[in-house]
Amino acid sequence: MVEKSDSDQQSVRVRFAPSPTGYLHIGGARTALYNWLWARKSGGVFILRIEDTDMERSTQDSVEEILEGLRWLGLDWDEGPYFQTQNLEKHKEAADKLLREGHAYRCFCSKEDLDNQRKEAESKKIAFMYDGRCRNLTPEQVQANIEKGMTSVVRFGVPRDAHSVVAFDDAVYGRIEKRARDIEDFVILRSDKSPLYILSNAVDDALDKITHVIRGADGLANTPKQILIYNALGIEPPIFAHMPLTLDNKKAKLSKRVHGEVVTISYYRRRGFLPWALCNFLALLGWSSPDGREFFSRDELIDIFDLSRINRHNSIFNYVSGDPKNWTDPKAIHFNATYVRSMSLNDLTPYVKNELKNNDLWSDCYESTEKEWFLNTIDLIRTRYHVITDFSTKGRFCFSDDFEFDPKAVIKNLYQDANLAKYLPELARGLNTLPVFDPEKIEGIFRDLAEKKQVKAGLIINASRTAVSGSSVGPGLFELLAILGKERVVKRLNQSVRLIENA
Ligand code: GLU
């Protein structure tokens, strides 16, 4: 057992301790984020510890998904990943020490005995709590039971003095006190000698010299028991900071089974989220800045984050199923869109490049001869985008001639007037004469044609938008045409005649 020295206590050591029994969940990622922020803010150490002692439910796939999710989010750890199973012997040693020193005892009660005790409590309508009947067995009785071949578990002997209280100051919830008489003598070692999670978790925190345990409020139920373990082992407990839970808008727990992939981090990656936008959103699920500001760069958030501003109310993840537009919490989408639209092009480009590459839309010239064109293009089209995937879907027409036409846009804008089959080629001819293809000159050609044909400019503008982009929405059309370039615009305007004639 490692005991803490004064110098160790000065440097912050925090950990994220996921159980690898599924995916990386939004709530888990937020726990990791808060720990990471606290480590980075205090110049401390962020440890990743995989709590894999539930052998039946832990999987390698889950470990990989957790690591990948953390890497993607940019939550880099300084130590680990440690695996809890590697320390099982140390957890047993701790249980032995507690047994030797009289803080724990062997309990020989069989499952039937306990079931009977439970039934009796139920019939009296009182909450069942193991009555501690094995606590006072003499060493001789214990020995005799062992010789008889009776199996036993090891239970922690909770102090039973009349007014004993387990108390701690939670960095979020403040002073928490629990009467020792309300705490059962809990099992720390099973009959097969495997340690219980509550013991392993506390012993690992001591071994890893954790100074702050920042975890979900669902851990609060364990904390008094773990403090008893620390006290009995003569180790100073870490500081606890329990974070309020994140619930759905009906105040139910978030789970993949009920809510689907929207609660998993990998989904946001696939749907085109920027990792920092997601972190920024997650940071606000349970924490707020003193002045109510919400958008922070990585360094700003590290600077301003403080455990004392984690609030005590559960936060709401506002997801409503069945709304394709708001496929996750609208605030998360708003955050991502804001980042997509306002971050520096330098920071945005690698994400766009990756997205285009994955969709066979990338060309190396976007980094050399066509770099300026490429940057101007993404800067223009991003003004209406929400996610990175928009660059390869909605923005496809900028990088390929093979793009889809939205049928609604075709009906609305191209079928609106049969004369468009003549106007658009005429427009193309006009545009083709321009020596400089800039928005102002382009607009001039549009206005002239509209006047000549005695139609509203909007008719030709809307039709052209659909002809060149397949859509009815987008950034300023004249800027867009200038970006697409004369050759492509002329070609697409002429090709649209076929579409109009098919109406
Ligand atoms: N393995 C636990 C979990 O995933 C961690 C609890 C803790 O942080 O102490 O819930």
mmCIF file with all atom_site columns, N, CA and C in Angstrom, residues 190-257:
data_model
loop_
_atom_site.group_PDB
_atom_site.id
_atom_site.type_symbol
_atom_site.label_atom_id
_atom_site.label_alt_id
_atom_site.label_comp_id
_atom_site.label_asym_id
_atom_site.label_entity_id
_atom_site.label_seq_id
_atom_site.pdbx_PDB_ins_code
_atom_site.Cartn_x
_atom_site.Cartn_y
_atom_site.Cartn_z
_atom_site.occupancy
_atom_site.B_iso_or_equiv
_atom_site.pdbx_formal_charge
_atom_site.auth_seq_id
_atom_site.auth_comp_id
_atom_site.auth_asym_id
_atom_site.auth_atom_id
_atom_site.pdbx_PDB_model_num
ATOM 1   N N  . ARG A 1 190 ? -15.126 -11.441 -1.994  1.00 0.00 ? 190 ARG A N  1
ATOM 2   C CA . ARG A 1 190 ? -16.107 -12.518 -2.198  1.00 0.00 ? 190 ARG A CA 1
ATOM 3   C C  . ARG A 1 190 ? -15.545 -13.839 -1.684  1.00 0.00 ? 190 ARG A C  1
ATOM 4   N N  . SER A 1 191 ? -16.385 -14.876 -1.702  1.00 0.00 ? 191 SER A N  1
ATOM 5   C CA . SER A 1 191 ? -15.929 -16.165 -1.170  1.00 0.00 ? 191 SER A CA 1
ATOM 6   C C  . SER A 1 191 ? -14.820 -16.750 -2.049  1.00 0.00 ? 191 SER A C  1
ATOM 7   N N  . ASP A 1 192 ? -14.761 -16.354 -3.328  1.00 0.00 ? 192 ASP A N  1
ATOM 8   C CA . ASP A 1 192 ? -13.653 -16.844 -4.168  1.00 0.00 ? 192 ASP A CA 1
ATOM 9   C C  . ASP A 1 192 ? -12.428 -15.935 -4.033  1.00 0.00 ? 192 ASP A C  1
ATOM 10  N N  . LYS A 1 193 ? -12.445 -15.059 -3.062  1.00 0.00 ? 193 LYS A N  1
ATOM 11  C CA . LYS A 1 193 ? -11.340 -14.142 -2.729  1.00 0.00 ? 193 LYS A CA 1
ATOM 12  C C  . LYS A 1 193 ? -11.187 -12.989 -3.722  1.00 0.00 ? 193 LYS A C  1
ATOM 13  N N  . SER A 1 194 ? -12.130 -12.847 -4.626  1.00 0.00 ? 194 SER A N  1
ATOM 14  C CA . SER A 1 194 ? -12.018 -11.704 -5.536  1.00 0.00 ? 194 SER A CA 1
ATOM 15  C C  . SER A 1 194 ? -12.543 -10.450 -4.827  1.00 0.00 ? 194 SER A C  1
ATOM 16  N N  . PRO A 1 195 ? -11.814 -9.334  -4.985  1.00 0.00 ? 195 PRO A N  1
ATOM 17  C CA . PRO A 1 195 ? -12.224 -8.112  -4.288  1.00 0.00 ? 195 PRO A CA 1
ATOM 18  C C  . PRO A 1 195 ? -13.478 -7.493  -4.904  1.00 0.00 ? 195 PRO A C  1
ATOM 19  N N  . LEU A 1 196 ? -14.237 -6.824  -4.073  1.00 0.00 ? 196 LEU A N  1
ATOM 20  C CA . LEU A 1 196 ? -15.401 -6.094  -4.584  1.00 0.00 ? 196 LEU A CA 1
ATOM 21  C C  . LEU A 1 196 ? -14.928 -4.764  -5.169  1.00 0.00 ? 196 LEU A C  1
ATOM 22  N N  . TYR A 1 197 ? -15.708 -4.288  -6.113  1.00 0.00 ? 197 TYR A N  1
ATOM 23  C CA . TYR A 1 197 ? -15.344 -3.051  -6.801  1.00 0.00 ? 197 TYR A CA 1
ATOM 24  C C  . TYR A 1 197 ? -15.086 -1.893  -5.838  1.00 0.00 ? 197 TYR A C  1
ATOM 25  N N  . ILE A 1 198 ? -15.923 -1.783  -4.825  1.00 0.00 ? 198 ILE A N  1
ATOM 26  C CA . ILE A 1 198 ? -15.809 -0.633  -3.915  1.00 0.00 ? 198 ILE A CA 1
ATOM 27  C C  . ILE A 1 198 ? -14.429 -0.583  -3.251  1.00 0.00 ? 198 ILE A C  1
ATOM 28  N N  . LEU A 1 199 ? -13.869 -1.768  -2.993  1.00 0.00 ? 199 LEU A N  1
ATOM 29  C CA . LEU A 1 199 ? -12.530 -1.845  -2.397  1.00 0.00 ? 199 LEU A CA 1
ATOM 30  C C  . LEU A 1 199 ? -11.470 -1.538  -3.458  1.00 0.00 ? 199 LEU A C  1
ATOM 31  N N  . SER A 1 200 ? -11.569 -2.209  -4.609  1.00 0.00 ? 200 SER A N  1
ATOM 32  C CA . SER A 1 200 ? -10.566 -2.031  -5.667  1.00 0.00 ? 200 SER A CA 1
ATOM 33  C C  . SER A 1 200 ? -10.445 -0.562  -6.053  1.00 0.00 ? 200 SER A C  1
ATOM 34  N N  . ASN A 1 201 ? -11.598 0.072   -6.193  1.00 0.00 ? 201 ASN A N  1
ATOM 35  C CA . ASN A 1 201 ? -11.635 1.470   -6.623  1.00 0.00 ? 201 ASN A CA 1
ATOM 36  C C  . ASN A 1 201 ? -10.913 2.373   -5.612  1.00 0.00 ? 201 ASN A C  1
ATOM 37  N N  . ALA A 1 202 ? -11.189 2.147   -4.324  1.00 0.00 ? 202 ALA A N  1
ATOM 38  C CA . ALA A 1 202 ? -10.551 2.986   -3.291  1.00 0.00 ? 202 ALA A CA 1
ATOM 39  C C  . ALA A 1 202 ? -9.059  2.686   -3.207  1.00 0.00 ? 202 ALA A C  1
ATOM 40  N N  . VAL A 1 203 ? -8.703  1.402   -3.247  1.00 0.00 ? 203 VAL A N  1
ATOM 41  C CA . VAL A 1 203 ? -7.284  1.044   -3.123  1.00 0.00 ? 203 VAL A CA 1
ATOM 42  C C  . VAL A 1 203 ? -6.505  1.584   -4.325  1.00 0.00 ? 203 VAL A C  1
ATOM 43  N N  . ASP A 1 204 ? -7.095  1.489   -5.507  1.00 0.00 ? 204 ASP A N  1
ATOM 44  C CA . ASP A 1 204 ? -6.405  2.025   -6.689  1.00 0.00 ? 204 ASP A CA 1
ATOM 45  C C  . ASP A 1 204 ? -6.221  3.539   -6.588  1.00 0.00 ? 204 ASP A C  1
ATOM 46  N N  . ASP A 1 205 ? -7.216  4.219   -6.075  1.00 0.00 ? 205 ASP A N  1
ATOM 47  C CA . ASP A 1 205 ? -7.050  5.671   -5.916  1.00 0.00 ? 205 ASP A CA 1
ATOM 48  C C  . ASP A 1 205 ? -5.887  5.964   -4.977  1.00 0.00 ? 205 ASP A C  1
ATOM 49  N N  . ALA A 1 206 ? -5.736  5.144   -3.948  1.00 0.00 ? 206 ALA A N  1
ATOM 50  C CA . ALA A 1 206 ? -4.602  5.341   -3.029  1.00 0.00 ? 206 ALA A CA 1
ATOM 51  C C  . ALA A 1 206 ? -3.286  5.001   -3.733  1.00 0.00 ? 206 ALA A C  1
ATOM 52  N N  . LEU A 1 207 ? -3.273  3.877   -4.457  1.00 0.00 ? 207 LEU A N  1
ATOM 53  C CA . LEU A 1 207 ? -2.038  3.479   -5.148  1.00 0.00 ? 207 LEU A CA 1
ATOM 54  C C  . LEU A 1 207 ? -1.634  4.509   -6.200  1.00 0.00 ? 207 LEU A C  1
ATOM 55  N N  . ASP A 1 208 ? -2.618  5.063   -6.879  1.00 0.00 ? 208 ASP A N  1
ATOM 56  C CA . ASP A 1 208 ? -2.334  6.054   -7.920  1.00 0.00 ? 208 ASP A CA 1
ATOM 57  C C  . ASP A 1 208 ? -2.125  7.453   -7.326  1.00 0.00 ? 208 ASP A C  1
ATOM 58  N N  . LYS A 1 209 ? -2.174  7.537   -6.018  1.00 0.00 ? 209 LYS A N  1
ATOM 59  C CA . LYS A 1 209 ? -1.979  8.811   -5.293  1.00 0.00 ? 209 LYS A CA 1
ATOM 60  C C  . LYS A 1 209 ? -2.913  9.895   -5.802  1.00 0.00 ? 209 LYS A C  1
ATOM 61  N N  . ILE A 1 210 ? -4.163  9.500   -5.998  1.00 0.00 ? 210 ILE A N  1
ATOM 62  C CA . ILE A 1 210 ? -5.150  10.452  -6.517  1.00 0.00 ? 210 ILE A CA 1
ATOM 63  C C  . ILE A 1 210 ? -5.459  11.499  -5.448  1.00 0.00 ? 210 ILE A C  1
ATOM 64  N N  . THR A 1 211 ? -5.417  12.759  -5.837  1.00 0.00 ? 211 THR A N  1
ATOM 65  C CA . THR A 1 211 ? -5.708  13.828  -4.870  1.00 0.00 ? 211 THR A CA 1
ATOM 66  C C  . THR A 1 211 ? -7.169  14.267  -4.929  1.00 0.00 ? 211 THR A C  1
ATOM 67  N N  . HIS A 1 212 ? -7.779  14.172  -6.141  1.00 0.00 ? 212 HIS A N  1
ATOM 68  C CA . HIS A 1 212 ? -9.164  14.599  -6.304  1.00 0.00 ? 212 HIS A CA 1
ATOM 69  C C  . HIS A 1 212 ? -9.921  13.532  -7.081  1.00 0.00 ? 212 HIS A C  1
ATOM 70  N N  . VAL A 1 213 ? -10.972 13.024  -6.476  1.00 0.00 ? 213 VAL A N  1
ATOM 71  C CA . VAL A 1 213 ? -11.827 12.075  -7.197  1.00 0.00 ? 213 VAL A CA 1
ATOM 72  C C  . VAL A 1 213 ? -13.004 12.883  -7.742  1.00 0.00 ? 213 VAL A C  1
ATOM 73  N N  . ILE A 1 214 ? -12.958 13.120  -9.039  1.00 0.00 ? 214 ILE A N  1
ATOM 74  C CA . ILE A 1 214 ? -14.042 13.885  -9.682  1.00 0.00 ? 214 ILE A CA 1
ATOM 75  C C  . ILE A 1 214 ? -14.870 12.864  -10.436 1.00 0.00 ? 214 ILE A C  1
ATOM 76  N N  . ARG A 1 215 ? -16.062 12.601  -9.976  1.00 0.00 ? 215 ARG A N  1
ATOM 77  C CA . ARG A 1 215 ? -16.875 11.563  -10.607 1.00 0.00 ? 215 ARG A CA 1
ATOM 78  C C  . ARG A 1 215 ? -18.347 11.905  -10.496 1.00 0.00 ? 215 ARG A C  1
ATOM 79  N N  . GLY A 1 216 ? -19.169 11.114  -11.168 1.00 0.00 ? 216 GLY A N  1
ATOM 80  C CA . GLY A 1 216 ? -20.601 11.367  -11.195 1.00 0.00 ? 216 GLY A CA 1
ATOM 81  C C  . GLY A 1 216 ? -21.220 11.211  -9.812  1.00 0.00 ? 216 GLY A C  1
ATOM 82  N N  . ALA A 1 217 ? -22.336 11.911  -9.606  1.00 0.00 ? 217 ALA A N  1
ATOM 83  C CA . ALA A 1 217 ? -22.989 11.872  -8.307  1.00 0.00 ? 217 ALA A CA 1
ATOM 84  C C  . ALA A 1 217 ? -23.502 10.468  -7.973  1.00 0.00 ? 217 ALA A C  1
ATOM 85  N N  . ASP A 1 218 ? -23.567 9.590   -8.966  1.00 0.00 ? 218 ASP A N  1
ATOM 86  C CA . ASP A 1 218 ? -23.972 8.219   -8.651  1.00 0.00 ? 218 ASP A CA 1
ATOM 87  C C  . ASP A 1 218 ? -22.902 7.511   -7.810  1.00 0.00 ? 218 ASP A C  1
ATOM 88  N N  . GLY A 1 219 ? -21.700 8.097   -7.748  1.00 0.00 ? 219 GLY A N  1
ATOM 89  C CA . GLY A 1 219 ? -20.649 7.534   -6.901  1.00 0.00 ? 219 GLY A CA 1
ATOM 90  C C  . GLY A 1 219 ? -20.810 7.909   -5.433  1.00 0.00 ? 219 GLY A C  1
ATOM 91  N N  . LEU A 1 220 ? -21.701 8.880   -5.155  1.00 0.00 ? 220 LEU A N  1
ATOM 92  C CA . LEU A 1 220 ? -21.858 9.371   -3.777  1.00 0.00 ? 220 LEU A CA 1
ATOM 93  C C  . LEU A 1 220 ? -22.214 8.272   -2.783  1.00 0.00 ? 220 LEU A C  1
ATOM 94  N N  . ALA A 1 221 ? -22.974 7.292   -3.259  1.00 0.00 ? 221 ALA A N  1
ATOM 95  C CA . ALA A 1 221 ? -23.402 6.220   -2.364  1.00 0.00 ? 221 ALA A CA 1
ATOM 96  C C  . ALA A 1 221 ? -22.204 5.416   -1.867  1.00 0.00 ? 221 ALA A C  1
ATOM 97  N N  . ASN A 1 222 ? -21.143 5.360   -2.672  1.00 0.00 ? 222 ASN A N  1
ATOM 98  C CA . ASN A 1 222 ? -19.965 4.586   -2.283  1.00 0.00 ? 222 ASN A CA 1
ATOM 99  C C  . ASN A 1 222 ? -19.034 5.352   -1.354  1.00 0.00 ? 222 ASN A C  1
ATOM 100 N N  . THR A 1 223 ? -19.093 6.679   -1.420  1.00 0.00 ? 223 THR A N  1
ATOM 101 C CA . THR A 1 223 ? -18.042 7.477   -0.802  1.00 0.00 ? 223 THR A CA 1
ATOM 102 C C  . THR A 1 223 ? -17.896 7.254   0.702   1.00 0.00 ? 223 THR A C  1
ATOM 103 N N  . PRO A 1 224 ? -18.987 7.276   1.493   1.00 0.00 ? 224 PRO A N  1
ATOM 104 C CA . PRO A 1 224 ? -18.791 7.059   2.942   1.00 0.00 ? 224 PRO A CA 1
ATOM 105 C C  . PRO A 1 224 ? -18.086 5.727   3.229   1.00 0.00 ? 224 PRO A C  1
ATOM 106 N N  . LYS A 1 225 ? -18.472 4.694   2.485   1.00 0.00 ? 225 LYS A N  1
ATOM 107 C CA . LYS A 1 225 ? -17.842 3.391   2.709   1.00 0.00 ? 225 LYS A CA 1
ATOM 108 C C  . LYS A 1 225 ? -16.355 3.460   2.352   1.00 0.00 ? 225 LYS A C  1
ATOM 109 N N  . GLN A 1 226 ? -16.059 4.162   1.282   1.00 0.00 ? 226 GLN A N  1
ATOM 110 C CA . GLN A 1 226 ? -14.653 4.246   0.872   1.00 0.00 ? 226 GLN A CA 1
ATOM 111 C C  . GLN A 1 226 ? -13.849 5.072   1.880   1.00 0.00 ? 226 GLN A C  1
ATOM 112 N N  . ILE A 1 227 ? -14.483 6.070   2.460   1.00 0.00 ? 227 ILE A N  1
ATOM 113 C CA . ILE A 1 227 ? -13.779 6.852   3.480   1.00 0.00 ? 227 ILE A CA 1
ATOM 114 C C  . ILE A 1 227 ? -13.475 5.965   4.691   1.00 0.00 ? 227 ILE A C  1
ATOM 115 N N  . LEU A 1 228 ? -14.430 5.093   5.026   1.00 0.00 ? 228 LEU A N  1
ATOM 116 C CA . LEU A 1 228 ? -14.170 4.151   6.125   1.00 0.00 ? 228 LEU A CA 1
ATOM 117 C C  . LEU A 1 228 ? -12.970 3.260   5.788   1.00 0.00 ? 228 LEU A C  1
ATOM 118 N N  . ILE A 1 229 ? -12.894 2.822   4.540   1.00 0.00 ? 229 ILE A N  1
ATOM 119 C CA . ILE A 1 229 ? -11.761 1.977   4.128   1.00 0.00 ? 229 ILE A CA 1
ATOM 120 C C  . ILE A 1 229 ? -10.454 2.755   4.274   1.00 0.00 ? 229 ILE A C  1
ATOM 121 N N  . TYR A 1 230 ? -10.447 3.984   3.759   1.00 0.00 ? 230 TYR A N  1
ATOM 122 C CA . TYR A 1 230 ? -9.224  4.803   3.881   1.00 0.00 ? 230 TYR A CA 1
ATOM 123 C C  . TYR A 1 230 ? -8.827  4.972   5.346   1.00 0.00 ? 230 TYR A C  1
ATOM 124 N N  . ASN A 1 231 ? -9.806  5.334   6.161   1.00 0.00 ? 231 ASN A N  1
ATOM 125 C CA . ASN A 1 231 ? -9.489  5.564   7.579   1.00 0.00 ? 231 ASN A CA 1
ATOM 126 C C  . ASN A 1 231 ? -8.876  4.314   8.197   1.00 0.00 ? 231 ASN A C  1
ATOM 127 N N  . ALA A 1 232 ? -9.485  3.171   7.902   1.00 0.00 ? 232 ALA A N  1
ATOM 128 C CA . ALA A 1 232 ? -9.008  1.930   8.505   1.00 0.00 ? 232 ALA A CA 1
ATOM 129 C C  . ALA A 1 232 ? -7.609  1.575   8.006   1.00 0.00 ? 232 ALA A C  1
ATOM 130 N N  . LEU A 1 233 ? -7.321  1.949   6.773   1.00 0.00 ? 233 LEU A N  1
ATOM 131 C CA . LEU A 1 233 ? -5.995  1.640   6.220   1.00 0.00 ? 233 LEU A CA 1
ATOM 132 C C  . LEU A 1 233 ? -4.963  2.703   6.605   1.00 0.00 ? 233 LEU A C  1
ATOM 133 N N  . GLY A 1 234 ? -5.413  3.737   7.275   1.00 0.00 ? 234 GLY A N  1
ATOM 134 C CA . GLY A 1 234 ? -4.497  4.798   7.685   1.00 0.00 ? 234 GLY A CA 1
ATOM 135 C C  . GLY A 1 234 ? -4.051  5.676   6.535   1.00 0.00 ? 234 GLY A C  1
ATOM 136 N N  . ILE A 1 235 ? -4.921  5.833   5.561   1.00 0.00 ? 235 ILE A N  1
ATOM 137 C CA . ILE A 1 235 ? -4.589  6.662   4.395   1.00 0.00 ? 235 ILE A CA 1
ATOM 138 C C  . ILE A 1 235 ? -5.526  7.864   4.379   1.00 0.00 ? 235 ILE A C  1
ATOM 139 N N  . GLU A 1 236 ? -4.954  9.006   4.080   1.00 0.00 ? 236 GLU A N  1
ATOM 140 C CA . GLU A 1 236 ? -5.823  10.179  4.017   1.00 0.00 ? 236 GLU A CA 1
ATOM 141 C C  . GLU A 1 236 ? -6.691  10.118  2.762   1.00 0.00 ? 236 GLU A C  1
ATOM 142 N N  . PRO A 1 237 ? -7.993  10.261  2.886   1.00 0.00 ? 237 PRO A N  1
ATOM 143 C CA . PRO A 1 237 ? -8.842  10.167  1.683   1.00 0.00 ? 237 PRO A CA 1
ATOM 144 C C  . PRO A 1 237 ? -8.569  11.311  0.717   1.00 0.00 ? 237 PRO A C  1
ATOM 145 N N  . PRO A 1 238 ? -8.816  11.081  -0.570  1.00 0.00 ? 238 PRO A N  1
ATOM 146 C CA . PRO A 1 238 ? -8.698  12.191  -1.536  1.00 0.00 ? 238 PRO A CA 1
ATOM 147 C C  . PRO A 1 238 ? -9.823  13.198  -1.312  1.00 0.00 ? 238 PRO A C  1
ATOM 148 N N  . ILE A 1 239 ? -9.736  14.310  -2.009  1.00 0.00 ? 239 ILE A N  1
ATOM 149 C CA . ILE A 1 239 ? -10.868 15.245  -2.019  1.00 0.00 ? 239 ILE A CA 1
ATOM 150 C C  . ILE A 1 239 ? -11.876 14.699  -3.018  1.00 0.00 ? 239 ILE A C  1
ATOM 151 N N  . PHE A 1 240 ? -13.138 14.700  -2.636  1.00 0.00 ? 240 PHE A N  1
ATOM 152 C CA . PHE A 1 240 ? -14.168 14.216  -3.565  1.00 0.00 ? 240 PHE A CA 1
ATOM 153 C C  . PHE A 1 240 ? -14.911 15.400  -4.177  1.00 0.00 ? 240 PHE A C  1
ATOM 154 N N  . ALA A 1 241 ? -15.189 15.285  -5.463  1.00 0.00 ? 241 ALA A N  1
ATOM 155 C CA . ALA A 1 241 ? -16.017 16.286  -6.149  1.00 0.00 ? 241 ALA A CA 1
ATOM 156 C C  . ALA A 1 241 ? -17.007 15.497  -6.996  1.00 0.00 ? 241 ALA A C  1
ATOM 157 N N  . HIS A 1 242 ? -18.230 15.417  -6.520  1.00 0.00 ? 242 HIS A N  1
ATOM 158 C CA . HIS A 1 242 ? -19.232 14.656  -7.271  1.00 0.00 ? 242 HIS A CA 1
ATOM 159 C C  . HIS A 1 242 ? -19.989 15.594  -8.208  1.00 0.00 ? 242 HIS A C  1
ATOM 160 N N  . MET A 1 243 ? -20.110 15.151  -9.436  1.00 0.00 ? 243 MET A N  1
ATOM 161 C CA . MET A 1 243 ? -20.746 16.019  -10.432 1.00 0.00 ? 243 MET A CA 1
ATOM 162 C C  . MET A 1 243 ? -22.206 15.623  -10.597 1.00 0.00 ? 243 MET A C  1
ATOM 163 N N  . PRO A 1 244 ? -23.082 16.607  -10.744 1.00 0.00 ? 244 PRO A N  1
ATOM 164 C CA . PRO A 1 244 ? -24.489 16.270  -10.971 1.00 0.00 ? 244 PRO A CA 1
ATOM 165 C C  . PRO A 1 244 ? -24.608 15.428  -12.234 1.00 0.00 ? 244 PRO A C  1
ATOM 166 N N  . LEU A 1 245 ? -25.660 14.670  -12.309 1.00 0.00 ? 245 LEU A N  1
ATOM 167 C CA . LEU A 1 245 ? -25.826 13.799  -13.478 1.00 0.00 ? 245 LEU A CA 1
ATOM 168 C C  . LEU A 1 245 ? -26.364 14.594  -14.665 1.00 0.00 ? 245 LEU A C  1
ATOM 169 N N  . THR A 1 246 ? -26.227 14.014  -15.823 1.00 0.00 ? 246 THR A N  1
ATOM 170 C CA . THR A 1 246 ? -26.861 14.578  -17.016 1.00 0.00 ? 246 THR A CA 1
ATOM 171 C C  . THR A 1 246 ? -28.012 13.653  -17.386 1.00 0.00 ? 246 THR A C  1
ATOM 172 N N  . LEU A 1 247 ? -29.207 14.229  -17.431 1.00 0.00 ? 247 LEU A N  1
ATOM 173 C CA . LEU A 1 247 ? -30.408 13.422  -17.679 1.00 0.00 ? 247 LEU A CA 1
ATOM 174 C C  . LEU A 1 247 ? -31.082 13.866  -18.972 1.00 0.00 ? 247 LEU A C  1
ATOM 175 N N  . ASP A 1 248 ? -32.036 13.090  -19.429 1.00 0.00 ? 248 ASP A N  1
ATOM 176 C CA . ASP A 1 248 ? -32.774 13.520  -20.625 1.00 0.00 ? 248 ASP A CA 1
ATOM 177 C C  . ASP A 1 248 ? -33.876 14.509  -20.215 1.00 0.00 ? 248 ASP A C  1
ATOM 178 N N  . ASN A 1 249 ? -34.635 14.990  -21.189 1.00 0.00 ? 249 ASN A N  1
ATOM 179 C CA . ASN A 1 249 ? -35.593 16.048  -20.826 1.00 0.00 ? 249 ASN A CA 1
ATOM 180 C C  . ASN A 1 249 ? -36.803 15.531  -20.043 1.00 0.00 ? 249 ASN A C  1
ATOM 181 N N  . LYS A 1 250 ? -36.828 14.200  -19.827 1.00 0.00 ? 250 LYS A N  1
ATOM 182 C CA . LYS A 1 250 ? -37.866 13.677  -18.924 1.00 0.00 ? 250 LYS A CA 1
ATOM 183 C C  . LYS A 1 250 ? -37.226 13.255  -17.603 1.00 0.00 ? 250 LYS A C  1
ATOM 184 N N  . LYS A 1 251 ? -36.005 13.714  -17.406 1.00 0.00 ? 251 LYS A N  1
ATOM 185 C CA . LYS A 1 251 ? -35.250 13.434  -16.179 1.00 0.00 ? 251 LYS A CA 1
ATOM 186 C C  . LYS A 1 251 ? -34.903 11.959  -16.011 1.00 0.00 ? 251 LYS A C  1
ATOM 187 N N  . ALA A 1 252 ? -34.758 11.270  -17.130 1.00 0.00 ? 252 ALA A N  1
ATOM 188 C CA . ALA A 1 252 ? -34.341 9.867   -17.067 1.00 0.00 ? 252 ALA A CA 1
ATOM 189 C C  . ALA A 1 252 ? -32.869 9.781   -17.432 1.00 0.00 ? 252 ALA A C  1
ATOM 190 N N  . LYS A 1 253 ? -32.234 8.719   -16.946 1.00 0.00 ? 253 LYS A N  1
ATOM 191 C CA . LYS A 1 253 ? -30.816 8.527   -17.247 1.00 0.00 ? 253 LYS A CA 1
ATOM 192 C C  . LYS A 1 253 ? -30.605 8.349   -18.751 1.00 0.00 ? 253 LYS A C  1
ATOM 193 N N  . LEU A 1 254 ? -29.480 8.783   -19.240 1.00 0.00 ? 254 LEU A N  1
ATOM 194 C CA . LEU A 1 254 ? -29.191 8.630   -20.664 1.00 0.00 ? 254 LEU A CA 1
ATOM 195 C C  . LEU A 1 254 ? -28.599 7.247   -20.908 1.00 0.00 ? 254 LEU A C  1
ATOM 196 N N  . SER A 1 255 ? -29.137 6.542   -21.862 1.00 0.00 ? 255 SER A N  1
ATOM 197 C CA . SER A 1 255 ? -28.545 5.238   -22.177 1.00 0.00 ? 255 SER A CA 1
ATOM 198 C C  . SER A 1 255 ? -28.722 4.933   -23.655 1.00 0.00 ? 255 SER A C  1
ATOM 199 N N  . LYS A 1 256 ? -27.802 4.134   -24.150 1.00 0.00 ? 256 LYS A N  1
ATOM 200 C CA . LYS A 1 256 ? -27.852 3.786   -25.566 1.00 0.00 ? 256 LYS A CA 1
ATOM 201 C C  . LYS A 1 256 ? -29.114 2.967   -25.855 1.00 0.00 ? 256 LYS A C  1
ATOM 202 N N  . ARG A 1 257 ? -29.489 2.139   -24.882 1.00 0.00 ? 257 ARG A N  1
ATOM 203 C CA . ARG A 1 257 ? -30.663 1.282   -25.072 1.00 0.00 ? 257 ARG A CA 1
ATOM 204 C C  . ARG A 1 257 ? -31.916 2.138   -25.300 1.00 0.00 ? 257 ARG A C  1
#
